[in-house]
XYZ file of C-alpha atoms in Angstrom:
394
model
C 16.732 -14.494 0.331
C 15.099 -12.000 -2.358
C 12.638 -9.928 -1.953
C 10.432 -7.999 -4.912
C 9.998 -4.730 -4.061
C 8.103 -1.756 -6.228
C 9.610 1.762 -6.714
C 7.353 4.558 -8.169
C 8.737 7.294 -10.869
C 7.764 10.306 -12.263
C 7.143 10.040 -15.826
C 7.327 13.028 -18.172
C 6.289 12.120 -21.616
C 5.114 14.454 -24.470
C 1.472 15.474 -25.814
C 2.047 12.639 -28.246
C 3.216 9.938 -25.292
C 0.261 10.850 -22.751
C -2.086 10.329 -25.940
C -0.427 6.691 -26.416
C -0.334 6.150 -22.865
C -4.209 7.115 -22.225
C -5.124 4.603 -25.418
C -2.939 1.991 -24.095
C -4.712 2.597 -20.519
C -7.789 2.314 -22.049
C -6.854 -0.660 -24.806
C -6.095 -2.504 -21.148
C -9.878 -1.901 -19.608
C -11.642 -2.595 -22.463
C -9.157 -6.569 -22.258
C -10.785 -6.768 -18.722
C -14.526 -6.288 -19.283
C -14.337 -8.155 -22.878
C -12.740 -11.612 -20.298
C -15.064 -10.641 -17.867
C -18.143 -10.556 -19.902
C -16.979 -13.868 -21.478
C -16.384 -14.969 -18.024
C -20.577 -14.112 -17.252
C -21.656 -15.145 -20.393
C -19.777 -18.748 -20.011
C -20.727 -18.689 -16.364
C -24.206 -18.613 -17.268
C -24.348 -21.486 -20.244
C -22.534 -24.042 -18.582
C -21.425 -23.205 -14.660
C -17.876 -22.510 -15.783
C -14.996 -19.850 -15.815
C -12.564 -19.134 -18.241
C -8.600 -18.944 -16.681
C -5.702 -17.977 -17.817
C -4.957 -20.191 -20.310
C -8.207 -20.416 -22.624
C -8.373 -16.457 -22.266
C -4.668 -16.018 -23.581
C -5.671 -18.409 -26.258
C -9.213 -16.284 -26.968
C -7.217 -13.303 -27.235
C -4.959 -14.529 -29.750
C -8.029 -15.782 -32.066
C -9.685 -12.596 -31.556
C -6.911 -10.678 -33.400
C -8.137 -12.216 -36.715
C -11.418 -10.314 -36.289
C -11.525 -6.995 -37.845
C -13.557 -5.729 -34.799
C -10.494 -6.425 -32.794
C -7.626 -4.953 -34.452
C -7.030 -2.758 -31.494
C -5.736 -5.832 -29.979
C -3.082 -5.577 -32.583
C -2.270 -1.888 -31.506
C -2.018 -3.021 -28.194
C 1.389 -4.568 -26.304
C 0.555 -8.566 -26.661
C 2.186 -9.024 -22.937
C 0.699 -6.329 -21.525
C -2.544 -7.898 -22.316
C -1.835 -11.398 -21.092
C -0.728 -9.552 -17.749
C -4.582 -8.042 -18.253
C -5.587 -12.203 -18.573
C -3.945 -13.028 -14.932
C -5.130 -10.269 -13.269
C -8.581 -11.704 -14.099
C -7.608 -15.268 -13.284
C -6.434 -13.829 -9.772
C -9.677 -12.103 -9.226
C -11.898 -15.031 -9.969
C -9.937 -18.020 -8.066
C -9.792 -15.053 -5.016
C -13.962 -14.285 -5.501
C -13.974 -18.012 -4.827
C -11.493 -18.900 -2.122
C -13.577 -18.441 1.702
C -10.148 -17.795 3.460
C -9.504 -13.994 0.953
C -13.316 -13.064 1.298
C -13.276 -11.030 -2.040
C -15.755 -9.816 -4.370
C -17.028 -11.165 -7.565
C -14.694 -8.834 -10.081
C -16.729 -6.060 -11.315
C -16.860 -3.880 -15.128
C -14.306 -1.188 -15.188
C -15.904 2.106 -16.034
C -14.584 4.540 -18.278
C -12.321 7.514 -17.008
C -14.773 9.794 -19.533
C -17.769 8.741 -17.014
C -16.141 9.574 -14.011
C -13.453 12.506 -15.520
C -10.537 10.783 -14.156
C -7.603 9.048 -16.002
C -7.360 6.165 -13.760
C -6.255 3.680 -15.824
C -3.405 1.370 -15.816
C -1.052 -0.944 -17.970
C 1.554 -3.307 -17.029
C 4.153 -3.884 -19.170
C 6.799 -7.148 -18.939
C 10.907 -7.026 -19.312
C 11.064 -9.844 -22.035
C 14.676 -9.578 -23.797
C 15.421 -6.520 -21.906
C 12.241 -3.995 -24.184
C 11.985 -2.365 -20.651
C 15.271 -0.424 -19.731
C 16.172 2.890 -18.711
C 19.006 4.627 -20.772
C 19.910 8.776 -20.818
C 17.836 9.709 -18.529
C 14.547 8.198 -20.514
C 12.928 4.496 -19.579
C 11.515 2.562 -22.666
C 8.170 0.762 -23.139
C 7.014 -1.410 -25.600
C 5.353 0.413 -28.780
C 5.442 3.905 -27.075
C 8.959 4.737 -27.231
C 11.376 6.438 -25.124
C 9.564 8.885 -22.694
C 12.135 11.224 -19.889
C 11.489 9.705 -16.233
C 12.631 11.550 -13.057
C 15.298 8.737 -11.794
C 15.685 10.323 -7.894
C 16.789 6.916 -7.131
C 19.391 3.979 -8.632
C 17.683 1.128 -9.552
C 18.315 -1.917 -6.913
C 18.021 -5.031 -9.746
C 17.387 -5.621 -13.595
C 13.907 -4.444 -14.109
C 11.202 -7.309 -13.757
C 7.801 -5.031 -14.908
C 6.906 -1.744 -15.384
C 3.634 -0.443 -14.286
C 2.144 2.971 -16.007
C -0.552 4.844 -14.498
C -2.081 8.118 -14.205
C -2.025 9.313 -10.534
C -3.135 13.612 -10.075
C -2.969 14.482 -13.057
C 0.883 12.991 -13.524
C 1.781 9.870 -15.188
C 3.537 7.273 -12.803
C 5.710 4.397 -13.802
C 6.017 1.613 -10.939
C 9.221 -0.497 -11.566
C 9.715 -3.915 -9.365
C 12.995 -5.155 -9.256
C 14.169 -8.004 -6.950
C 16.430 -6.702 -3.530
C 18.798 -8.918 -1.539
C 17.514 -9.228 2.151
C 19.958 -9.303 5.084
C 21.017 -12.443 6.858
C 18.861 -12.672 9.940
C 20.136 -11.513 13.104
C 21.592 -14.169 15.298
C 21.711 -12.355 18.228
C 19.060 -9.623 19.460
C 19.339 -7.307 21.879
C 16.718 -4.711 21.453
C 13.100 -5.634 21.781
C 10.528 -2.453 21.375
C 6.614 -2.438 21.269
C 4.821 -0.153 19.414
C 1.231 1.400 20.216
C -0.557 3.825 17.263
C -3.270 6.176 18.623
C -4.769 9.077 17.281
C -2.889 11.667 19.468
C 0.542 9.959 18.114
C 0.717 8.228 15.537
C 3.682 5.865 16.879
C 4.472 5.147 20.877
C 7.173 3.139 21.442
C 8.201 1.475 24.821
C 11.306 2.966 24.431
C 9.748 6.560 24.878
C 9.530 7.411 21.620
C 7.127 9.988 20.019
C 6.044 10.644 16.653
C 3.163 12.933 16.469
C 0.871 12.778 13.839
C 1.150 15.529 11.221
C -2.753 15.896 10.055
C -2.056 16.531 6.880
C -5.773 16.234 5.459
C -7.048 18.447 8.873
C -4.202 21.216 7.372
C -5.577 21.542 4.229
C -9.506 21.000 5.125
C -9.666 24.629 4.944
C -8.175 25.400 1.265
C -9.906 21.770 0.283
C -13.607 23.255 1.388
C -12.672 26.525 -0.337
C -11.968 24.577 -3.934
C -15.045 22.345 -3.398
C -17.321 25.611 -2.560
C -16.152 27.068 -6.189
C -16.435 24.152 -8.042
C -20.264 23.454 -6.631
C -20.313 27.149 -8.190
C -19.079 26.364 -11.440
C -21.225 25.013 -14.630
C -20.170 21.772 -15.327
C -18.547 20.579 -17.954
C -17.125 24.511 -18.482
C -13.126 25.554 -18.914
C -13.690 27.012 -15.177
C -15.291 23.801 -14.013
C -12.380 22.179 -15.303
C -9.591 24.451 -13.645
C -11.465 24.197 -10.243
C -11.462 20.401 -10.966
C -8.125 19.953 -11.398
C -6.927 22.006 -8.769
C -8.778 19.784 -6.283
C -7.351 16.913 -7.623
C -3.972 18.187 -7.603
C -4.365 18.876 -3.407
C -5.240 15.789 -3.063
C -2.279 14.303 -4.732
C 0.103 16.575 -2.417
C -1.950 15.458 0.707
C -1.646 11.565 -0.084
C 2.037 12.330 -1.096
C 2.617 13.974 2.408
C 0.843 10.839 3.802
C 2.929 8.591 1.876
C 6.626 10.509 2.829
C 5.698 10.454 6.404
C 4.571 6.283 6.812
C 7.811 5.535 5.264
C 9.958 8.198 7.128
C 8.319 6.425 10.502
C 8.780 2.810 9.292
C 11.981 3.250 8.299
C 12.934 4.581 11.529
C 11.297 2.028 13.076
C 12.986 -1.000 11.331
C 16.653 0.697 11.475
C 16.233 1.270 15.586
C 15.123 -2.059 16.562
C 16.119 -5.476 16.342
C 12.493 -6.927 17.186
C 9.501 -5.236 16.359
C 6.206 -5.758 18.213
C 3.013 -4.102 16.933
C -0.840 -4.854 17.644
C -2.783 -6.120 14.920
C -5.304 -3.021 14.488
C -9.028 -3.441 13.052
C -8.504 -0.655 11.177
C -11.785 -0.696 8.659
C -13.841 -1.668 12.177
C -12.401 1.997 13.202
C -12.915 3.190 10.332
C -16.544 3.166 10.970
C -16.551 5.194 14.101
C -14.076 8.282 12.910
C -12.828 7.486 9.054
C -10.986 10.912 8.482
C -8.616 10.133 12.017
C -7.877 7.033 10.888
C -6.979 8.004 7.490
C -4.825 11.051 8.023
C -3.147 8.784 10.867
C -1.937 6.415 8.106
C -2.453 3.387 10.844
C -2.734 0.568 8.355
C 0.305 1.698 6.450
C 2.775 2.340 8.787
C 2.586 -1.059 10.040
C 2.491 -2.716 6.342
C 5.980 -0.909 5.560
C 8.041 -1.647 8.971
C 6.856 -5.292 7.769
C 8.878 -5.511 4.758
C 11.983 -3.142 6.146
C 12.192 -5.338 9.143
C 12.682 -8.296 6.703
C 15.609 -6.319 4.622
C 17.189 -5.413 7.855
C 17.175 -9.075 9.420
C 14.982 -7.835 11.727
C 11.996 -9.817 13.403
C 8.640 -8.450 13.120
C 5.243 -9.482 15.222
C 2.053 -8.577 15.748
C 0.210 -9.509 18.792
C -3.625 -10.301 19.158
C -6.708 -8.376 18.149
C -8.153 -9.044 21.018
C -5.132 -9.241 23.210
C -5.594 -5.689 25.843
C -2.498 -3.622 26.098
C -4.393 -0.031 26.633
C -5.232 0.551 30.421
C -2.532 -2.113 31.970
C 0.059 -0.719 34.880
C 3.715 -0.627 33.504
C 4.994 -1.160 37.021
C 2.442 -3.806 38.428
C 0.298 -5.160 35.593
C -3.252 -4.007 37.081
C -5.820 -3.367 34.656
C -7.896 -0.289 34.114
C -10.825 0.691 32.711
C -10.844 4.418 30.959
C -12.367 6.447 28.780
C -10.497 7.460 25.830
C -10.070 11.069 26.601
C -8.124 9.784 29.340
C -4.458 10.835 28.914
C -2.567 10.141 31.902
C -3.644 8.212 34.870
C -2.841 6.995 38.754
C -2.603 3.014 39.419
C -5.171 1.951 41.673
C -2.824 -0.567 43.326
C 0.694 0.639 42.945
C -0.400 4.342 42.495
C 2.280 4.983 39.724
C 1.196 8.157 37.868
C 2.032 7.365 34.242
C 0.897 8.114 30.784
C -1.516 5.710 28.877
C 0.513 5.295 25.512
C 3.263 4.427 27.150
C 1.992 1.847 29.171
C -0.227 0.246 26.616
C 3.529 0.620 24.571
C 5.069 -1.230 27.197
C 2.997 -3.773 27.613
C 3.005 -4.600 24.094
C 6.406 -5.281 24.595
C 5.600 -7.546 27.158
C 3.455 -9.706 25.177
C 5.318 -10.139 22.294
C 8.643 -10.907 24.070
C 6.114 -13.784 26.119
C 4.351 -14.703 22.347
C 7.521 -15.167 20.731
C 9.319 -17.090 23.144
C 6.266 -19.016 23.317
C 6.155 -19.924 19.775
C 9.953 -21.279 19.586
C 10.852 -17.855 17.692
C 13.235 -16.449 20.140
C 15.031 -18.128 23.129
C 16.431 -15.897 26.242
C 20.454 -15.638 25.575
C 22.304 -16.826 28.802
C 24.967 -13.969 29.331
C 28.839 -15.185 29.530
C 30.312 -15.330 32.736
C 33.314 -12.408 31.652
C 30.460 -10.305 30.644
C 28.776 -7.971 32.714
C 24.985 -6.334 31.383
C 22.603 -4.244 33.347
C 19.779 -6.459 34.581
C 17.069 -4.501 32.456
C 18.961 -5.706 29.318
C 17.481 -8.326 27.631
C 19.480 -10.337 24.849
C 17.925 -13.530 22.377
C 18.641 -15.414 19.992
């Protein structure tokens, strides 16, 4: 089985390249709000929506307008990737199960002095390929990208984007998944807190690095001078791009660290149990934990590894309790969450609360899973002798 996976690169192109990059950026908003407002205006005259089809074929017709010769300048499949991105917007605004919005106008990056737009490029007869060091897009040219990595596949599209004040390019390419496990013999739960960021039943920590809380300090100082600068100004713009430079190391940081866990994580273990989170419900209560604590993410990315690897991933309940519950007897507790550590009331083990809540989502996934038909308990052989804590499925 394949799997499409997307790699990020560092792009360095010249004054001329970030010019032709920032038109092409903004050739590809203006595509999106000239569908969408066709989209309203059609929407309104007759109850209907242009797809995919009709608004490849209005974009070809409009190239014979003079008012539209930047459609010319502009990559023609790059635009029709500008024409499905719209089509999957409006059939998801529609569908009750994905609970999106309506799509909305994109607003320039002049309004909001960012360069946050984006361009998507497809590999038709090979215009997308990477040769001495430099990857090639369609009418731009040949700009020097920072290849830390070899490329898995034959490139399928190439995304450019603006991310810091660096340009980006994000490559997916198709990767071979592992045959699935026929035999498992490590099941480990996983519990994510704010204390540590990862728990595992296994006893292991990962504490979470705060990388925003490190920086707070240095971030308040560049906000204070740039709430002192006119702006608009050469200073204003400094200041400006400072902060947006710290903020681009801090989601970086974020970044290396969720995949440094995950990978850990899908490399130790041959099935994965986590808890499905509510993370924008937590959100609400402390947004800045959450965030630095990269919850949502760390569980996204041991997803997909745990499918290269062969491994089994599952997630129990929402509302299934693990926090509170006695590793040793299975009596629940009530606590506040400053609570650390605490004595069962029947049993009176003395043990810590991550762990147990760990453990016991162990517990219910192994009972889920078997439950569901997924696994089935491996009867040893009579020559072999295991401890009786080791557990082994198929």
């Amino acid at each position: 089985m394949k799997k499409t996976l997307r790699y990020n690169f560092r792009l360095k192109p010249t004054v001329e390249q970030e010019a032709k990059l920032a038109e092409f950026g903004a050739y590809a908003r203006g595509v999106w709000n000239l569908l969408l407002s066709e989209n309203v205006r059609r929407y309104r005259y007759d109850k209907t929506f242009l797809f995919y089809d009709e608004m490849a074929g209005l974009l070809r017709d409009l190239k014979k307008f003079d008012e539209f010769s930047w459609l010319k300048a502009f990559d023609s499949a790059a635009s029709q990737q500008v024409a499905r991105d719209l089509d999957t917007a409006l059939k998801n605004s529609s569908n009750k199960g994905r609970a999106q919005q309506f799509p909305t106008f994109k607003i320039s990056f002049k309004l909001k002095r960012l360069h946050d737009d984006s361009f998507r490029c497809v590999n038709n007869n090979d215009c997308i390929r990477i040769e001495k060091g430099a990857i090639s897009i369609p009418k731009v040219g040949k700009i020097p990208i920072v290849l830390h990595r070899k490329l898995a596949s034959k490139i399928k599209t190439a995304t450019v984007k603006m991310r810091h004040g660096n340009w980006y390019v994000s490559l997916t390419q198709e990767v071979e998944c592992k045959s699935a496990k026929q035999v498992l013999s490590t099941l480990v739960g996983y519990d994510i807190n704010s204390q540590y960021t990862v728990v595992g039943s296994n006893g292991w920590y990962v504490k979470n690095p705060k990388a925003f809380k490190k920086a707070s300090s240095k971030l308040k100082q560049i906000q204070v001078q740039l709430s002192r600068r006119t702006k608009g100004s050469n200073r204003w713009q400094k200041s400006k791009s400072r902060l947006n430079k710290l903020h681009g190391k801090i989601s970086r940081q974020r970044l290396a660290f969720a995949h440094e866990v995950s990978c850990s994580i899908a490399k130790s273990s041959d099935i994965i149990v986590f808890e499905d989170l509510n993370v924008k419900g937590m959100q609400q209560f402390n947004g800045q934990m959450v965030n630095d604590n990269v919850m949502g993410l760390i569980t996204e990315l041991t997803k997909y590894k745990a499918e290269l690897n062969g491994a089994v991933y599952h997630e129990i309940g929402r509302y299934v309790k693990s926090s509170g519950i006695c590793s040793e007897c299975g009596h629940e507790h009530k606590f506040d969450l400053s609570v650390r550590e605490f004595s069962c009331e029947r049993c009176k083990a003395m043990q810590c609360r991550d762990l147990a809540a760990a453990k016991s989502v162990a517990d219910t996934g192994e009972k889920d899973l078997m439950a569901s038909g997924i696994l089935v308990r491996a009867l040893p052989k009579s020559q072999q002798k295991s401890p009786p804590k080791t557990k082994v499925f198929e």
